[in-house]
Coordinates of C-alpha atoms in Angstrom, one line a residue:
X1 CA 204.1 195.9 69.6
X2 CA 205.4 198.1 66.4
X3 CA 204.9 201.7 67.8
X4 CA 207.3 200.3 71.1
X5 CA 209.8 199.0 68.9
X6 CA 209.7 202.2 66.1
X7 CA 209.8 204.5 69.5
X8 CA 212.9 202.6 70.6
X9 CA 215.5 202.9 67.4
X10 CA 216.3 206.6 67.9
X11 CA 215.3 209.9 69.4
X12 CA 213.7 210.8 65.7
X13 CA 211.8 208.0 65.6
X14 CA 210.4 208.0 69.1
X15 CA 209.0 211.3 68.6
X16 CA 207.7 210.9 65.4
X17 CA 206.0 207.1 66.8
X18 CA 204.7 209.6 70.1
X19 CA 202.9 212.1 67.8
X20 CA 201.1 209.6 65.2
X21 CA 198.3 208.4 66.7
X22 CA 197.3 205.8 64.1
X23 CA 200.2 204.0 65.1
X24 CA 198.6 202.9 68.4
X25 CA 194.8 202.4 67.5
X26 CA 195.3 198.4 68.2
X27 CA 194.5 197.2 71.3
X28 CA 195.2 193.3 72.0
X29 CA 193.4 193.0 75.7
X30 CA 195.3 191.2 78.2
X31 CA 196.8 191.3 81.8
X32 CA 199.5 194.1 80.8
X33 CA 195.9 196.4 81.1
X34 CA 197.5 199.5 82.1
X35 CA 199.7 199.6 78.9
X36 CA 196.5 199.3 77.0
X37 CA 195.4 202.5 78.8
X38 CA 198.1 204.6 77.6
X39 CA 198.1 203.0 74.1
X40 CA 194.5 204.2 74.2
X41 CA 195.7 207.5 75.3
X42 CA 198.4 207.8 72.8
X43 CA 195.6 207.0 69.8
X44 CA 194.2 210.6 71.3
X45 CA 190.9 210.9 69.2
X46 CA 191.9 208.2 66.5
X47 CA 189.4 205.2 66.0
X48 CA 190.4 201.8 67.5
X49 CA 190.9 198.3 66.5
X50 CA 189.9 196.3 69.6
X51 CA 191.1 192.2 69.9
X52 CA 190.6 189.7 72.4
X53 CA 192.6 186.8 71.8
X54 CA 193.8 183.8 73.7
X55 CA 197.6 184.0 73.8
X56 CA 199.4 181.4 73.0
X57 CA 202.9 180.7 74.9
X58 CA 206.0 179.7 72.9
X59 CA 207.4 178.8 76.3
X60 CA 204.5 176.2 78.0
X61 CA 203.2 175.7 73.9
X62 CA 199.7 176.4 75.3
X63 CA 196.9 178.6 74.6
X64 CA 195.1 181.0 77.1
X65 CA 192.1 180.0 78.7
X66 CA 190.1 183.1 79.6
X67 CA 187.5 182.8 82.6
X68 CA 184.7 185.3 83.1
X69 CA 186.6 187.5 85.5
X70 CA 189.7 188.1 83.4
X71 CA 187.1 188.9 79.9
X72 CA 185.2 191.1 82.9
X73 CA 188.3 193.1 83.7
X74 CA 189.7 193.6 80.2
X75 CA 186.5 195.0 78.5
X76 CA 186.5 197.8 81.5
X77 CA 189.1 199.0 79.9
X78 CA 187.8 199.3 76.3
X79 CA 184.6 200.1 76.7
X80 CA 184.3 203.5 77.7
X81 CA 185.6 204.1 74.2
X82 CA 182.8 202.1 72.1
X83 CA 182.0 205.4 70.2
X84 CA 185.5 204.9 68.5
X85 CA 186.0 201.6 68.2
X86 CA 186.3 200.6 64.5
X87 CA 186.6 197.0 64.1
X88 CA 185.9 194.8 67.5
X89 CA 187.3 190.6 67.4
X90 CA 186.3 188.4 69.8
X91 CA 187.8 185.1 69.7
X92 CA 187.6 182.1 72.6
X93 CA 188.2 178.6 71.8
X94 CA 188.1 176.9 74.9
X95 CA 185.2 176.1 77.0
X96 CA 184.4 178.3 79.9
X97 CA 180.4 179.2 80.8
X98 CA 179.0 182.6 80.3
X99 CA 182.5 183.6 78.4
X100 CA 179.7 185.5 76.0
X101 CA 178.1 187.6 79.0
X102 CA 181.1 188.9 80.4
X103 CA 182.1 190.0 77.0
X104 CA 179.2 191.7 75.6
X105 CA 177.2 192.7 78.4
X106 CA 179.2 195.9 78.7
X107 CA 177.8 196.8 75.0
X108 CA 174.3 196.1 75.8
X109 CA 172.6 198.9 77.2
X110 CA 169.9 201.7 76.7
X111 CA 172.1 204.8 76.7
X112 CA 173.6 206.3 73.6
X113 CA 177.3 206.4 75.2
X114 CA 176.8 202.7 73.5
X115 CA 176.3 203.8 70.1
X116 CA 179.0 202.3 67.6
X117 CA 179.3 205.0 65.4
X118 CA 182.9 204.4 64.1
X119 CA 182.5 200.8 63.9
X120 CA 183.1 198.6 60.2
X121 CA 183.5 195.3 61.2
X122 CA 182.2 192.5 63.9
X123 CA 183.8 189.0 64.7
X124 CA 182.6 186.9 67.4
X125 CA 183.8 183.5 68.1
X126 CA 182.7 181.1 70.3
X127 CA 182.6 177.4 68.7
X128 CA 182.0 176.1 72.6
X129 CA 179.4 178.3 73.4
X130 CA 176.6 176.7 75.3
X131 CA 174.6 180.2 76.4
X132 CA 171.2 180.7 74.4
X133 CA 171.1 184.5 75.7
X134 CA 170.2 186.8 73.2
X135 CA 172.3 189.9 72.7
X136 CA 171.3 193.5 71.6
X137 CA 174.9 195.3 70.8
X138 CA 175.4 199.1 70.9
X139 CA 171.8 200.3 71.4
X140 CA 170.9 199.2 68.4
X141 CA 173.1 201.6 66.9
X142 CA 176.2 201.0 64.0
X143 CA 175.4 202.8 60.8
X144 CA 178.9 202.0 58.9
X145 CA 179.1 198.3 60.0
X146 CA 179.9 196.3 56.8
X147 CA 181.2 193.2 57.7
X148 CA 180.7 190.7 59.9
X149 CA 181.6 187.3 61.0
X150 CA 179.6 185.1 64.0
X151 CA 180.0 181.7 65.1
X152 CA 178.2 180.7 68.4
X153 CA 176.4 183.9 69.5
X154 CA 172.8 185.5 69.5
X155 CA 172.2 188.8 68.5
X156 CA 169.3 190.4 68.0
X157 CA 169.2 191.2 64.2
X158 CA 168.2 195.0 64.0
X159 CA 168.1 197.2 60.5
X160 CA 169.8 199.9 62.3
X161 CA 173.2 197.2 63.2
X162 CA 172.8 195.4 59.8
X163 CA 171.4 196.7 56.8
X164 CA 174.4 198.2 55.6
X165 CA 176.4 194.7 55.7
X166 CA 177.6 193.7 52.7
X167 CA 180.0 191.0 53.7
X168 CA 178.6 188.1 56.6
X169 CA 179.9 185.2 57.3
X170 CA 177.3 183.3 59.6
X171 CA 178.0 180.0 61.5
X172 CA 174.4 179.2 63.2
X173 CA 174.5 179.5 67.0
X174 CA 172.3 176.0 66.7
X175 CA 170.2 176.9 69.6
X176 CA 167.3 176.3 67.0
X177 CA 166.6 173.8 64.3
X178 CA 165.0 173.0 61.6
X179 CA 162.3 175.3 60.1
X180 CA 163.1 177.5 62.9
X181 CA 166.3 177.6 62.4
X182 CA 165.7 178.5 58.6
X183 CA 163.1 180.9 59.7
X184 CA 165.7 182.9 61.9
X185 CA 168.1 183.0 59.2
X186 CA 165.8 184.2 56.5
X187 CA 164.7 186.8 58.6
X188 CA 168.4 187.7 59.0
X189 CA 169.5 187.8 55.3
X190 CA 165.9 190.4 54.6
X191 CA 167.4 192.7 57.1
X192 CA 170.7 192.4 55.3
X193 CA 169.9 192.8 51.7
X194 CA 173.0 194.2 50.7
X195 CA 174.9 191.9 51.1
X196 CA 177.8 191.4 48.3
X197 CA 178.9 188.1 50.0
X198 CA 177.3 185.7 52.0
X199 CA 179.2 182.3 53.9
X200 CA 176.0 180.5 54.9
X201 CA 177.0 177.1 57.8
X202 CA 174.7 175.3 59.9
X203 CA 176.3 173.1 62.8
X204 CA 175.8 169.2 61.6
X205 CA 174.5 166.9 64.6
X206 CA 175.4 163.8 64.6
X207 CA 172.3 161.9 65.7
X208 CA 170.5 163.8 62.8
X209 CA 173.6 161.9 60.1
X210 CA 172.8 158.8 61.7
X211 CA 169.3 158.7 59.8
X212 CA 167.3 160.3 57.5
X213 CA 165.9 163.8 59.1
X214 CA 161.9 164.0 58.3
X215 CA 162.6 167.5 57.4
X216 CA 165.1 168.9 55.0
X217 CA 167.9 170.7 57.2
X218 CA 167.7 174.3 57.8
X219 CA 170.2 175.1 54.8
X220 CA 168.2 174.1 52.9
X221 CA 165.1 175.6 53.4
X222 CA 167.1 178.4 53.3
X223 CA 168.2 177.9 49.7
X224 CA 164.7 177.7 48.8
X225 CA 164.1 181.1 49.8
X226 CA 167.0 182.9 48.3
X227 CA 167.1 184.2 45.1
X228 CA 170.5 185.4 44.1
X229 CA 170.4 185.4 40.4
X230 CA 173.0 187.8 40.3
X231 CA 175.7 185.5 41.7
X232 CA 178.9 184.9 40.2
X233 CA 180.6 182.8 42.6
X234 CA 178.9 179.8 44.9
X235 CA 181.1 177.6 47.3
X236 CA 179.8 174.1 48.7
X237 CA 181.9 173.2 51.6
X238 CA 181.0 171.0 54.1
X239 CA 183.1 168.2 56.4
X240 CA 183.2 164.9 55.1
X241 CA 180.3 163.1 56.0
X242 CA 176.5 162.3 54.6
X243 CA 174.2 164.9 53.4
X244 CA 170.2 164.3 52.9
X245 CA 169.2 162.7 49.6
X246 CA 170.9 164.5 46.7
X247 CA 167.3 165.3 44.7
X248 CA 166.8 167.2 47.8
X249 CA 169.4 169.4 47.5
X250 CA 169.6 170.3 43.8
X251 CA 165.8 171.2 44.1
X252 CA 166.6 173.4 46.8
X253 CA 169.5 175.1 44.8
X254 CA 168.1 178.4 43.1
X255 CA 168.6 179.4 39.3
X256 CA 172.1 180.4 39.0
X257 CA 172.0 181.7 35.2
X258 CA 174.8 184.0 35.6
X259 CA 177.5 182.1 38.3
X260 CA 181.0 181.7 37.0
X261 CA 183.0 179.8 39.5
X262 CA 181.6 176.9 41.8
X263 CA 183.6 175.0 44.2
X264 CA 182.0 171.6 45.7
X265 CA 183.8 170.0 48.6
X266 CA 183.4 166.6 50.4
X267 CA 179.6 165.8 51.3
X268 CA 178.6 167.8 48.6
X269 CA 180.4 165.5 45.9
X270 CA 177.6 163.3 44.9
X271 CA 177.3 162.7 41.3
X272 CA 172.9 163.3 41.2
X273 CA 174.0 166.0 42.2
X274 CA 176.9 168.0 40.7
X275 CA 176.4 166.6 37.1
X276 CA 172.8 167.9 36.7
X277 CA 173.8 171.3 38.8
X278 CA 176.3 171.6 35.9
X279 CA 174.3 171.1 33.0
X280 CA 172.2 174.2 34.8
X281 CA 175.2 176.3 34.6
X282 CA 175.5 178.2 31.3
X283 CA 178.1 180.2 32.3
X284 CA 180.4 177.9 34.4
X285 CA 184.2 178.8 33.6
X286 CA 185.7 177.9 36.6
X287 CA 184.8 174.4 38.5
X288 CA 186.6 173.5 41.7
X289 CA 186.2 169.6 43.1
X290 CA 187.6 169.1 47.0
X291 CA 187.7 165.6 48.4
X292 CA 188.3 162.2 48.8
X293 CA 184.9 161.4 46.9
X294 CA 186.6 162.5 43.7
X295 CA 187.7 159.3 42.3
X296 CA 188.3 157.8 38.5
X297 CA 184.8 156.7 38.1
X298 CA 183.8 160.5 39.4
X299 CA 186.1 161.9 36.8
X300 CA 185.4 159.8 33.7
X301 CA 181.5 161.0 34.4
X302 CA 182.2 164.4 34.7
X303 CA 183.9 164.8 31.5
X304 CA 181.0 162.9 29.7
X305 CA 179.2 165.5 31.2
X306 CA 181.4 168.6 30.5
X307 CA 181.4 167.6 26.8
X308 CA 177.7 167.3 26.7
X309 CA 177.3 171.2 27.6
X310 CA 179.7 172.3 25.0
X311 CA 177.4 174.6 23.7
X312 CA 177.7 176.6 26.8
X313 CA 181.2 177.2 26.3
X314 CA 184.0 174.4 27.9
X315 CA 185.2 175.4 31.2
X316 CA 188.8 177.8 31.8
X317 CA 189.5 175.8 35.0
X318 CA 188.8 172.1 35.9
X319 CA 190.4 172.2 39.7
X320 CA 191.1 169.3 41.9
X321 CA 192.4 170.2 45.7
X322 CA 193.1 167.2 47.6
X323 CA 191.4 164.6 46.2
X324 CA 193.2 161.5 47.6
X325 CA 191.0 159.1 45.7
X326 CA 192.7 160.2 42.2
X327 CA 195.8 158.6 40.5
X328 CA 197.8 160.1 37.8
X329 CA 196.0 157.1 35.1
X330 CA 192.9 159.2 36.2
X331 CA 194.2 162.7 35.5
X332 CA 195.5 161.3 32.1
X333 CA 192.5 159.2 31.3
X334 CA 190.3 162.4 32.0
X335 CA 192.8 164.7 29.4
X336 CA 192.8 161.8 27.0
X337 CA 188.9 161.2 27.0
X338 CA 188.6 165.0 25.9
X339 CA 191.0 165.3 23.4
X340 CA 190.4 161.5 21.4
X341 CA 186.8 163.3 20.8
X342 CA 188.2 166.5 19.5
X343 CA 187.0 168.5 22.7
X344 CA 189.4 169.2 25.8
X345 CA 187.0 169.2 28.7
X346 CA 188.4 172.3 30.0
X347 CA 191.0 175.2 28.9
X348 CA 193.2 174.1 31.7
X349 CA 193.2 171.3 34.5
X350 CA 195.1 172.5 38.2
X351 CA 196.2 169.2 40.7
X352 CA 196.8 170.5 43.9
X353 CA 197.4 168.5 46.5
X354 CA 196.1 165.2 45.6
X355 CA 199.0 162.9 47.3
X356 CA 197.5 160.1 44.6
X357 CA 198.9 161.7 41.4
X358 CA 202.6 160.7 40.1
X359 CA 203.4 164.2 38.8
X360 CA 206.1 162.0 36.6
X361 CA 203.1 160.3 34.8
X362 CA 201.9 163.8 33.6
X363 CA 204.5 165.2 31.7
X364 CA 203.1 164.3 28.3
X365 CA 199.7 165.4 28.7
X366 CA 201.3 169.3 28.2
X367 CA 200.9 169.2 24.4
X368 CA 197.3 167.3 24.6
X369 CA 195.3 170.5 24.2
X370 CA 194.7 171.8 27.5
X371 CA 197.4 173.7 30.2
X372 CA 198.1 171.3 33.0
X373 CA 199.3 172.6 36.5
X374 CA 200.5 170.9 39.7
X375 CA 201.3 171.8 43.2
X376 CA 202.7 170.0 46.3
X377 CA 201.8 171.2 49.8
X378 CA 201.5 174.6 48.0
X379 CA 204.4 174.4 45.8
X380 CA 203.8 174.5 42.0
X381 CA 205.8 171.9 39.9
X382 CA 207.3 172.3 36.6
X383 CA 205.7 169.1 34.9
X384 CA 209.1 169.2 32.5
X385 CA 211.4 168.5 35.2
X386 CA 208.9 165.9 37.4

């Protein structure tokens, strides 16, 4: 609500809030829809930034639940103006069916009025989503988009919507598994070749963690097609739980000659795993561990194994975020291990987080050849005065 409040401190002010259009290009939908009509009207030819949020009440301390009717009634109002929209988000996070049709069937159509021409970036949100319909946005039209973000919605993947992308962030709608799922993915990332950054997740069942799947998972047969030798950075996230067979995964892994930064977090911490990925990395400076599996054992084998690739260069960074299994006699022991050999693992070692560490018992690894930094919920703290 900033243009309201500028247009109410003075006379000045007002006017100079009434005649700047770009001060009223965002539109958060809701049941106030004819102030959203004039804020449209006061952006006059300006490009908008079109939301639609659940709003959460400081007063009942609960969020919105939007039915199809009330998403219905609040698109009227935007979408005559699709040709200007610049950036479109599309959140709901609690369950209500066909949520997805009465949002985007007003952008589906066969008429150019439909044609995004303005618009740079796409989120749409639906965790819940339970709707296999398959969406084609805009007429197949949005030259500029460049990023996007989708979690729980099919679209139809057309070169003239996606080439340009060069930032997605993909959560599959897991309506398909498997090889098909893979398949649909792959056929995804060709349209979108270039892309600068890719976030890659597939939803985990859990009747497929109870036993071993006969096929790899879909992210993996994905790996197996990519080839992005140009990366620099690679990120392994996942929720704690079991992944398939470790071999499994680092032979799906592509060469990565040139990545400098890799973070690995929960199911992805299994030693056959991360200690021959790392010996593969020739130009690994910055190494990021997040989990519970991170213990002392963990950490006493990955410095064997950091030393062993010293002729790659040691690392800058050794980071540990929230590793709950790791004690300060850890930390120390893995500092110690490095410098009684004559080789620090790493250039510097960052704790954050890790409710296991005494930050007390840390103090004198400062002058043992490597820069040691801790935080606490967020808070860096000076080792000297732990």
């Amino acid at each position: 609500m900033i243009p309201i409040t500028v247009s109410h401190v003075c006379r000045f002010w007002r006017d100079l809030a009434l005649h700047t259009p770009t001060l009223w290009r965002r539109v958060t939908l809701d049941w106030r829809l004819r102030m959203w009509a004039h804020r449209i009207h006061r952006a006059r030819a300006c490009t908008l930034d079109i939301q639609l949020l659940p709003r959460y009440s400081p007063r009942t301390r609960r969020t919105e639940v939007l039915d199809v009717h009330a998403v219905q009634l609040y698109m009227h109002v935007v979408t005559p103006h699709i040709p200007r929209w610049r950036s479109l988000e599309i959140r709901f996070y609690s369950y209500s069916p066909y949520l997805w049709n009465a949002a985007l069937s007003t952008c589906c159509g066969y008429t150019p009025a439909l044609h995004a021409t303005a618009l740079r970036e796409l989120s749409l949100i639906y965790p819940s989503n339970d709707d296999t319909k398959e969406f084609t946005l805009f007429n197949g039209y949005a030259p500029r988009l460049r990023r996007a973000t989708l979690w729980g919605v099919r679209l139809t993947w057309l070169p003239s919507l996606f080439e340009n992308l060069t930032f997605l962030d993909y959560t599959h709608h897991g309506f398909t598994h498997g090889h098909d799922a893979a398949y649909e993915v792959i056929r995804m990332l060709q349209v979108s070749a270039r892309l600068h950054e890719l976030r890659l997740a597939f939803p985990w069942r859990s009747s497929a963690a109870r036993g071993r799947p006969r096929r790899p998972p879909a992210l993996l047969l994905v790996l197996l097609h990519l080839a992005p030798r140009a990366l620099r950075t690679l990120r392994l996230l996942a929720r704690p739980g079991a992944l398939p067979r470790a071999r499994t995964a680092l032979r799906a892994l592509p060469d990565l000659p040139l990545l400098e930064q890799l973070q690995v977090q929960h199911a992805w911490l299994d030693t056959r795993l991360v200690f021959p990925l790392l010996h593969s990395l020739p130009r690994l400076r910055h190494l990021a561990l997040c989990g519970a599996a991170v213990t002392g054992a963990f950490l006493r084998g990955l410095a064997e194994v950091l030393r062993a690739r010293r002729a790659a260069g040691r690392l800058g960074v050794l980071e540990l975020v929230g590793c709950e299994g790791v004690d300060a006699e850890a930390v120390v022991g893995l500092v110690a291990c490095g410098t009684r050999k004559g080789m620090p693992c790493a250039d510097a070692l960052f704790v954050r987080d890790c409710a296991g560490v005494d930050v007390a018992a840390l103090r004198w690894v400062r002058g043992a050849g490597m820069v040691v930094r801790v935080w606490v919920h967020g808070t860096e703290i000076a080792l000297g005065r732990a």
